[in-house]
XYZ file of C-alpha atoms in Angstrom:
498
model
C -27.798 -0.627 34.783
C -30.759 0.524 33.095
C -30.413 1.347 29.290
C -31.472 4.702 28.073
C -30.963 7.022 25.252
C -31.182 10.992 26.100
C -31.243 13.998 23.597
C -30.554 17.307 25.203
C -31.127 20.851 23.485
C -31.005 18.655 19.830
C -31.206 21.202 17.136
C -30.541 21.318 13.279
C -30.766 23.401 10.448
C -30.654 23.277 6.282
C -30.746 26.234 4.052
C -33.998 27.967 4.280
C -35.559 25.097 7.592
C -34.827 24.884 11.098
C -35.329 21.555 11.123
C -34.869 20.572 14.698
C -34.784 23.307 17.361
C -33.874 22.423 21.332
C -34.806 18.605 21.172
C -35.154 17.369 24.577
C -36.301 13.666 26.230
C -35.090 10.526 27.532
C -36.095 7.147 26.286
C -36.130 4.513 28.749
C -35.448 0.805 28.426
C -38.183 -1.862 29.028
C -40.473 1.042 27.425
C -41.808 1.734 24.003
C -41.345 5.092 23.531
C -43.218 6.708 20.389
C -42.641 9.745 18.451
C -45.659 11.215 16.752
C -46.115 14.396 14.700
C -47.187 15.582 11.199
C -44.888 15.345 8.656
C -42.393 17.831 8.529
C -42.579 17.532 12.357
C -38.918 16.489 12.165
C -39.294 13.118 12.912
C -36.680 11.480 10.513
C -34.216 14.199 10.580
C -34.522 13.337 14.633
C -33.965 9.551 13.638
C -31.206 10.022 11.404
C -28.648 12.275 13.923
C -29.812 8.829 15.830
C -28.607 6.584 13.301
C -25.130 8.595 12.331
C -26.173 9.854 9.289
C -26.580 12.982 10.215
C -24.210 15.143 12.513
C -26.729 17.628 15.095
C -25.562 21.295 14.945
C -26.107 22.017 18.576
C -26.985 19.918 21.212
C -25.725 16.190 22.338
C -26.538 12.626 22.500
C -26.426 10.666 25.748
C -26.504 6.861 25.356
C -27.167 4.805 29.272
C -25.555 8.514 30.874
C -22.660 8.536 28.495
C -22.313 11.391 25.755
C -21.703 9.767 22.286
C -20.732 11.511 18.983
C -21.926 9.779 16.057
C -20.306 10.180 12.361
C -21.720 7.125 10.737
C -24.333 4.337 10.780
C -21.204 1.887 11.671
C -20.461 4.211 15.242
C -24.602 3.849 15.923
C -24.563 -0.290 15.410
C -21.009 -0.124 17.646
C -23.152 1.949 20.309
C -25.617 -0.902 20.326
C -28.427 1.489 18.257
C -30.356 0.492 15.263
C -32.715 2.243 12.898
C -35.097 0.711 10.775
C -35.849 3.438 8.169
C -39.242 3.215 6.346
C -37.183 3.263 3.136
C -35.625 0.174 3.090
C -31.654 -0.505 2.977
C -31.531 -3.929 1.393
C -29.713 -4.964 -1.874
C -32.097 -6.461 -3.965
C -29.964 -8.412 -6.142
C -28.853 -10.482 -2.818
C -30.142 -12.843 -1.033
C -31.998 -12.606 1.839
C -29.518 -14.396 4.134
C -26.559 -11.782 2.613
C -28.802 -8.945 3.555
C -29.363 -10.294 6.447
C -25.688 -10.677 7.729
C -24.044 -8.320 5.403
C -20.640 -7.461 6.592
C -20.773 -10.508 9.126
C -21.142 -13.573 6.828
C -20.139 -16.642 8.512
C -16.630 -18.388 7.896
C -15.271 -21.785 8.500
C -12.070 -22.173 10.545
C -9.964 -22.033 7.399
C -11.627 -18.217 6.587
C -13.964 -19.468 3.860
C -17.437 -18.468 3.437
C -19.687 -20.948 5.722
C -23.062 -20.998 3.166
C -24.302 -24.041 5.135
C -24.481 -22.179 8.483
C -25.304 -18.494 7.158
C -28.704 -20.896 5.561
C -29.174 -22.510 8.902
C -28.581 -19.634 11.077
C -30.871 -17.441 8.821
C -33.560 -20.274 8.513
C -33.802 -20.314 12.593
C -34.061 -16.004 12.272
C -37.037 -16.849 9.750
C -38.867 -19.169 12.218
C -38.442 -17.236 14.976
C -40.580 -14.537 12.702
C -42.747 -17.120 11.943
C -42.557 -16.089 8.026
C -42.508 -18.607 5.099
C -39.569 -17.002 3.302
C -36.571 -18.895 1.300
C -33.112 -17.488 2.773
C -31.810 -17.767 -0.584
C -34.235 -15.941 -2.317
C -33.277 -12.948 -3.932
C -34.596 -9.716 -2.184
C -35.804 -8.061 -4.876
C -38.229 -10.644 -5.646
C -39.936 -10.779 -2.311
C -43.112 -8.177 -1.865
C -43.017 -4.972 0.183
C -43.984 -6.244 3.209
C -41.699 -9.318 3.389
C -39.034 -7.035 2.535
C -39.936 -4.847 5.561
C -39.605 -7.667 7.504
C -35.855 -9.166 5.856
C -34.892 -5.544 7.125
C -36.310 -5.718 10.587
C -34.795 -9.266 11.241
C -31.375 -7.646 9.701
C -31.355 -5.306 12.994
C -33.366 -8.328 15.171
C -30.247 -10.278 14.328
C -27.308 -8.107 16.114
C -29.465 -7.772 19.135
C -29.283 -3.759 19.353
C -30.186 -2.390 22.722
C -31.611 0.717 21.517
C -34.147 0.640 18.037
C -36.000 2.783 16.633
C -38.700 1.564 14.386
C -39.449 4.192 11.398
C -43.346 3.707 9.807
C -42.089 -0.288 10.128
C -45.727 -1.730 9.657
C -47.095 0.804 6.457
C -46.175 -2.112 4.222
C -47.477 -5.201 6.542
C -50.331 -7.135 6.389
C -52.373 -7.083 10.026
C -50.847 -11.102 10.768
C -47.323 -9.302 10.246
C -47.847 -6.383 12.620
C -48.578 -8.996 14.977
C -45.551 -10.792 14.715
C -43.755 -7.763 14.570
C -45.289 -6.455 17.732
C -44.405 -9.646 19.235
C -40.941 -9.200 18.744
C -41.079 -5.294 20.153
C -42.866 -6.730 23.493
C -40.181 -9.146 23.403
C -37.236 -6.336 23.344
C -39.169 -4.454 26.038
C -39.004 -7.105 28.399
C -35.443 -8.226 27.631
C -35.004 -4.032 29.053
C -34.253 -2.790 25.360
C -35.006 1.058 24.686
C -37.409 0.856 21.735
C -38.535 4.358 19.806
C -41.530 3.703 17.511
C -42.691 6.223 14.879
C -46.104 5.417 13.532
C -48.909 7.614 11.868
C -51.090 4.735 13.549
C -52.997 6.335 16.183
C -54.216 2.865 16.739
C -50.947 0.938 16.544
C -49.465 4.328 19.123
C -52.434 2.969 21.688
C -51.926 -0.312 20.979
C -47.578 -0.856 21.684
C -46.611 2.582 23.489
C -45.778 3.329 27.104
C -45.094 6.784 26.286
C -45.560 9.469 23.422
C -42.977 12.366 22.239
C -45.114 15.157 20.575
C -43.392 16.990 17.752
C -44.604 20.108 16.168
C -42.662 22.125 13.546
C -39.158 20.532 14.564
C -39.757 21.632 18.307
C -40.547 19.422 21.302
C -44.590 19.903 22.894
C -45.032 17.688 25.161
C -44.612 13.758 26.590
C -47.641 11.977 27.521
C -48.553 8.589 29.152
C -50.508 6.688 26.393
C -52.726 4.640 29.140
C -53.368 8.437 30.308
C -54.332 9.944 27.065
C -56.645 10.014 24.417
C -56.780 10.607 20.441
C -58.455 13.657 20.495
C -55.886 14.993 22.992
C -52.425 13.404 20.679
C -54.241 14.879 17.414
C -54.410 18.399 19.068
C -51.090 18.264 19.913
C -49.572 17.409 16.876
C -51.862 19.479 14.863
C -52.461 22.745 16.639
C -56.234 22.477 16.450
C -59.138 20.262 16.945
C -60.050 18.426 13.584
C -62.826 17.530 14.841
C -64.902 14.517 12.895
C -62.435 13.876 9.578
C -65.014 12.273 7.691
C -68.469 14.407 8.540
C -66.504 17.392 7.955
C -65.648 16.617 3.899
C -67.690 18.721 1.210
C -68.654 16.197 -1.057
C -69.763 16.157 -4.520
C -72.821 15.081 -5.126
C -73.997 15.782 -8.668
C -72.611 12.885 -11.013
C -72.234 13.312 -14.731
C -72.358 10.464 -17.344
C -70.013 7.443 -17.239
C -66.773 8.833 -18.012
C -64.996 5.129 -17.577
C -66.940 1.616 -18.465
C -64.169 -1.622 -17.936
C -65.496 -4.561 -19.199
C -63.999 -8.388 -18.384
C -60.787 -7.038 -17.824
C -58.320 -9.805 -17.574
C -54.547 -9.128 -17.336
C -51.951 -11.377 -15.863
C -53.135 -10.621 -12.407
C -56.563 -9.939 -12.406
C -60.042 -11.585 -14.080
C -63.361 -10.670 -15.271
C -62.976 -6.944 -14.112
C -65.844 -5.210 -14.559
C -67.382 -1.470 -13.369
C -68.424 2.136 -14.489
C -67.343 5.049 -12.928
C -69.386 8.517 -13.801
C -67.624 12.229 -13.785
C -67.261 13.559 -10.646
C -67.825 10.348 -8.818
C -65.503 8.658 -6.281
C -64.818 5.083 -6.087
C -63.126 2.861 -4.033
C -61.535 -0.161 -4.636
C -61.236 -2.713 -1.071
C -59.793 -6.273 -0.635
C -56.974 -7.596 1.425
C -53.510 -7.719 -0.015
C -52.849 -9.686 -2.784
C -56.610 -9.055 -3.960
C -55.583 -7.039 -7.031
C -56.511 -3.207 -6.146
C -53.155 -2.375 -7.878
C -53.003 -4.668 -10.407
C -56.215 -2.333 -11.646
C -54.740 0.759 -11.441
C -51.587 -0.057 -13.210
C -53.497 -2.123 -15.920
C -56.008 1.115 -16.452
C -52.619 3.380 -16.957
C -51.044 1.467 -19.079
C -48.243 -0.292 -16.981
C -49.781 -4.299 -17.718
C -50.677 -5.554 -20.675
C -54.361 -6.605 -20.903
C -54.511 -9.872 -22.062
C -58.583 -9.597 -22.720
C -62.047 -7.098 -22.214
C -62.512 -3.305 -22.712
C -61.504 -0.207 -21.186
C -64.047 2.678 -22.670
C -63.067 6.221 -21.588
C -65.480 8.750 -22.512
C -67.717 6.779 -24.758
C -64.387 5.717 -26.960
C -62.848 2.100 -26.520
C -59.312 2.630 -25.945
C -56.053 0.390 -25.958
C -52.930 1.909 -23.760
C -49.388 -0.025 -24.624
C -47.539 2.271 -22.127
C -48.303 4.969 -19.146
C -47.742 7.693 -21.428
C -50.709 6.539 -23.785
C -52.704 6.544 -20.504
C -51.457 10.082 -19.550
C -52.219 11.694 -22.917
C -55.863 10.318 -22.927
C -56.328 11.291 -19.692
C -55.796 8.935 -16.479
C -53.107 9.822 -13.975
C -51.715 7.579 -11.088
C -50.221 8.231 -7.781
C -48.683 4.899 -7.331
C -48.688 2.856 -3.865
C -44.761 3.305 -3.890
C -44.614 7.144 -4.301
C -40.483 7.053 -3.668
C -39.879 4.145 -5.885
C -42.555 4.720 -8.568
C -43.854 8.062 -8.642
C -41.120 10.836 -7.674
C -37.549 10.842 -8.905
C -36.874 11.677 -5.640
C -33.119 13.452 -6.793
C -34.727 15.982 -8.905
C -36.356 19.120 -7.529
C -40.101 19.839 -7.218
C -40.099 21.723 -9.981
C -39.024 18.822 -12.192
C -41.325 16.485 -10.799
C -44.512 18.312 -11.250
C -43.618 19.613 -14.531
C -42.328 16.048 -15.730
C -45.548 14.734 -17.608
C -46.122 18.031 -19.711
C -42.800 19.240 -20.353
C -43.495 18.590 -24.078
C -46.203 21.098 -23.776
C -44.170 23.376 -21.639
C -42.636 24.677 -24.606
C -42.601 28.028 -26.651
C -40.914 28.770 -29.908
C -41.789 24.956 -31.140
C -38.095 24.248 -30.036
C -37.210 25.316 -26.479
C -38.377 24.452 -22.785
C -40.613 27.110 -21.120
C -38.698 27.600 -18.134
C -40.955 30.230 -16.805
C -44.017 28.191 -17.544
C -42.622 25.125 -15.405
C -41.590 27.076 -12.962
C -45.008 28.766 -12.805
C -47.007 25.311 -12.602
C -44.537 24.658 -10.050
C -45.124 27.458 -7.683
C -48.720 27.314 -8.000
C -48.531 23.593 -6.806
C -46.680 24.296 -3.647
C -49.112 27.135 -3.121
C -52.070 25.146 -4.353
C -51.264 21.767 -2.182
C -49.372 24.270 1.030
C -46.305 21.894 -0.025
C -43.972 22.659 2.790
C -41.071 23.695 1.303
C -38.355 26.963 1.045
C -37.808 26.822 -2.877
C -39.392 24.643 -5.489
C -35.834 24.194 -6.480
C -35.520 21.315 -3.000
C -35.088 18.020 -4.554
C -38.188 16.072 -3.082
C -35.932 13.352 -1.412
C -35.662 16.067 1.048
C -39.058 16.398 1.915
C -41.544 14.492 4.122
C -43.451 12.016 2.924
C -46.869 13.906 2.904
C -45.146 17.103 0.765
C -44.056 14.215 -1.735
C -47.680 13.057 -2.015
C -49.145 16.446 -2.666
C -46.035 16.837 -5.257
C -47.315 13.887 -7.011
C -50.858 15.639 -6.627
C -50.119 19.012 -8.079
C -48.051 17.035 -11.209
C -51.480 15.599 -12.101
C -53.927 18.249 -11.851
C -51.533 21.506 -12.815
C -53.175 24.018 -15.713
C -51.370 21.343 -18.438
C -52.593 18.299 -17.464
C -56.013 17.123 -19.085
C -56.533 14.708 -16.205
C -59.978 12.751 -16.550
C -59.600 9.836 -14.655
C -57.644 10.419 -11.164
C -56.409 7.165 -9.533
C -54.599 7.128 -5.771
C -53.542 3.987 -5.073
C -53.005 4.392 -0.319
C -52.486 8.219 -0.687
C -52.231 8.347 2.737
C -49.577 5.525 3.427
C -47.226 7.149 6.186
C -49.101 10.140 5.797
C -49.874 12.245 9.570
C -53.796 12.619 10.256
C -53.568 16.626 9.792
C -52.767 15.732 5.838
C -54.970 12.934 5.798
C -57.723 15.600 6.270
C -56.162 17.028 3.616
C -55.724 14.526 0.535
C -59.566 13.247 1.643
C -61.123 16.788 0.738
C -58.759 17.550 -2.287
C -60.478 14.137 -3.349
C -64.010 15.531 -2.687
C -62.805 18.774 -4.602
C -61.596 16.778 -8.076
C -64.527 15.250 -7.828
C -66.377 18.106 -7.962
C -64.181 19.604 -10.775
C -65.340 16.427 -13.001
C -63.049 13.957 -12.173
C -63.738 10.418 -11.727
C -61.505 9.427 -8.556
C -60.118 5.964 -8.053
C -59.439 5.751 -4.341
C -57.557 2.442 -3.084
C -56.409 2.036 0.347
C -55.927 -1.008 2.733
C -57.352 1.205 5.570
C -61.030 -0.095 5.649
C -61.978 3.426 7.521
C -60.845 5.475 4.454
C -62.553 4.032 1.529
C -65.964 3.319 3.914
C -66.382 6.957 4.614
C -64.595 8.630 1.594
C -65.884 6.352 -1.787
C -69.167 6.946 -2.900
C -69.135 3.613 -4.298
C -66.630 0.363 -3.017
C -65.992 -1.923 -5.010
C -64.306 -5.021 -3.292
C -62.167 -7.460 -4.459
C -60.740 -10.800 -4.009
C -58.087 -12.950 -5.571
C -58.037 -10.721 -9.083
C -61.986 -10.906 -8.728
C -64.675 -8.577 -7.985
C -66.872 -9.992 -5.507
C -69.102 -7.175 -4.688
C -70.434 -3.389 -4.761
C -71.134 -1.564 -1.620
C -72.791 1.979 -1.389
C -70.961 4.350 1.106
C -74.320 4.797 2.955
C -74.617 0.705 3.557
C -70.873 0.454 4.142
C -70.190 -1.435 7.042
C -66.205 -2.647 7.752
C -68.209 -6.392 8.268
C -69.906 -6.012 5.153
C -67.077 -4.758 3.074
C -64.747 -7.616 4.799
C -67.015 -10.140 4.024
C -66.884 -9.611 0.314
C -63.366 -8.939 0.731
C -63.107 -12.892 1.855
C -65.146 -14.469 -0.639
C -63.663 -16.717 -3.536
């Protein structure tokens, strides 16, 4: 019997959102199905009815013809279905085996824990990933993208027949979307239904059969990928023709004087850091991972200690022990980990973008300015068209482009003094309709005066949005590229060298 997974007249609401409304198509096993949209498209309310976590107000769930109810993750896993969220559900004071098979740890015949054959059995998941990971290695000390992958081989290992795949690959290196796309042709053939959710236009073209279109929490259309084009999935998940992303940005192109001169900057990551960045010009930092592109961002706001060189901002040599001595002079950061390290994602968007200048939000001397945070509030989500009923929605609830342009409208409200603006992959999980967004409102600081540090492992976004790329390798900086001689060879080149 072939497997399938069916969602008929799907709909779901929260106070002030109709999140979902008459969700209808059928997945089909030995197919990759993907599910593309913008963000707030509903997407991941879609994928968590799937998983049990949440109940659908109208509308059922058919799993190979049968109708299922789901109240929990533990009924979805005892359906055969698996989600792997983009925020990861691992314990990271555990190992990687115990993540691996927690709840199903191996016991010898007398009921004790088996640690011999949980390492052996989790050592043969590893190789069969092809990944260079220690099973007893605590999770929490692995990087983002081997973490991804501990979490994908947790749902490899029970052998689901129906997975969905949730932004899987943001964190992976291009040699780990490989492997992992491996493993998903090897599901397909074994007759598995597979759902993939990817901003990834390329990845979509690259691993689909078929393509769900949702727009505003209602169904458009399904297309055959071999039969469609990129032009044609952007207009359907967008409403309009964007047309040419990149020729389309109004760019600033009057510079001011050097607003930020770092000279041999050494930290415990990176060494012999050196460049100038002017007002109103953008920059962009390149390299593969692991080349130190973060490890200069957090070390310019204050979140390593510099072991050696200078960072002069605006002609005065300064010295920041902490992020908020970086914040008061001046530089902001939207970090690479938005949920982890920029949002508190259980406090409400007015907390969030009034967090770094509450101190100044004040009247009397003594009390909070309520009205004045809720005002810089409001005139974010207005500002940024942050998608949202109330600025009172804690942000956890919102989709992972409205929690970018949160962090956004934090650093650049009426408050904020910010001189130095540093986005370390804005646009990580981020739909292409926002994309377009975040690369203008980085054309438009510009233009206000800022200097704009853009990072992002996407060679196509720093090439044709950086005036200036600076590339990097190893904690080194082994070149400078102008935008206008920018060339993906080029940049990777540099990107190689040691």
């Amino acid at each position: 019997m072939e497997k399938s997974y069916e969602l008929k007249g799907i709909g779901k609401s929260f106070p002030g959102v109709r999140a979902l409304d008459n969700i209808s198509f059928k997945a089909k096993g030995g197919k990759v199905l993907a599910l593309l949209g913008e963000n707030g498209a509903g997407k991941s309310t879609l994928l968590k009815i799937m998983n049990g976590d949440l109940h659908a107000d109208e509308g059922e769930l058919l799993v190979n013809g049968e109708t299922v109810t789901l109240h929990s993750p533990q009924e979805a896993i005892a359906h055969g279905i698996s989600v792997i969220y983009q925020e990861r559900q691992l314990i990271p004071y555990m190992s990687v085996m115990e993540n691996i098979f927690l709840g199903e740890l191996p016991k010898t015949k007398l009921g004790l824990f088996d640690k011999s054959k949980l390492i052996k059995d989790t050592q043969k998941l590893i190789n069969e990933f092809g990944l260079s990971i220690d099973p007893q290695e605590p999770v929490g000390m692995l990087n983002v993208a081997y973490q991804q992958m501990v979490e994908i081989m947790k749902s490899y290992r029970r052998n689901p027949d129906i997975i969905a795949y949730d932004e899987s690959t943001a964190p992976l290196t291009d040699s780990e979307i490989k492997i992992l796309f491996d493993i998903i042709r090897k599901q397909k053939e074994e007759g598995k239904v597979i759902i993939y959710v990817s901003h990834r236009l390329n990845e979509i073209f690259e691993i689909s059969d078929e393509i769900v279109v949702l727009k505003d929490g209602k169904y458009v259309k399904t297309l055959v990928t071999a039969e469609t084009t990129e032009a044609e999935l952007i207009k359907c998940m967008v409403g309009r023709d964007i047309g040419d992303t990149y020729a389309n940005l109004k760019r600033n192109d009057k510079y001011g004087d050097v607003l930020l001169d770092v000279k041999n900057l050494k930290t415990p990551y990176i060494h012999d850091v050196s460049f100038q960045i002017r007002k109103g010009e953008v920059i962009g930092l390149a390299g593969l991972v692991g080349a130190g592109r973060t490890e200069v961002a957090r070390a310019l706001f204050g979140a390593d200690p510099v072991l050696s060189g200078e960072i002069v901002l605006d002609g005065e040599k300064v010295h920041f022990k902490s992020p908020r001595d970086a914040i008061n002079a001046g530089v902001a950061l939207c970090p690479e980990d938005r949920k982890d390290q920029g949002l508190v994602m259980f406090r409400t968007i007015r907390d969030n973008v009034s967090m770094p200048v509450i101190d100044k939000a004040v009247k009397g001397g003594m009390f909070t300015d309520e009205k004045k945070m809720t005002e810089l509030a409001e005139s974010a989500v207005k500002k940024f068209d942050i998608k949202t009923p109330t600025i009172y929605k804690n942000v956890v609830e919102l989709s992972g482009g409205n929690q970018q342009k949160v962090i956004l409208g934090r650093w650049t409200n009426e408050l904020m003094d910010t001189k130095i603006l540093i986005l370390d992959e804005p646009t990580k999980g981020i739909d292409v309709g926002t994309k377009a967004e975040i690369y203008q409102r980085v054309c438009d600081f510009a233009k206000q005066g800022m200097a704009v540090i853009f990072i992002s492992s996407e060679l196509t976004e720093v090439i044709n949005v950086a005036d200036r790329i600076i590339v990097m390798h190893n904690g080194h900086i082994t070149g400078e590229v102008k935008r206008e001689d920018a060339t993906e060879e080029n940049v990777l080149s540099l990107a190689m060298l040691d």
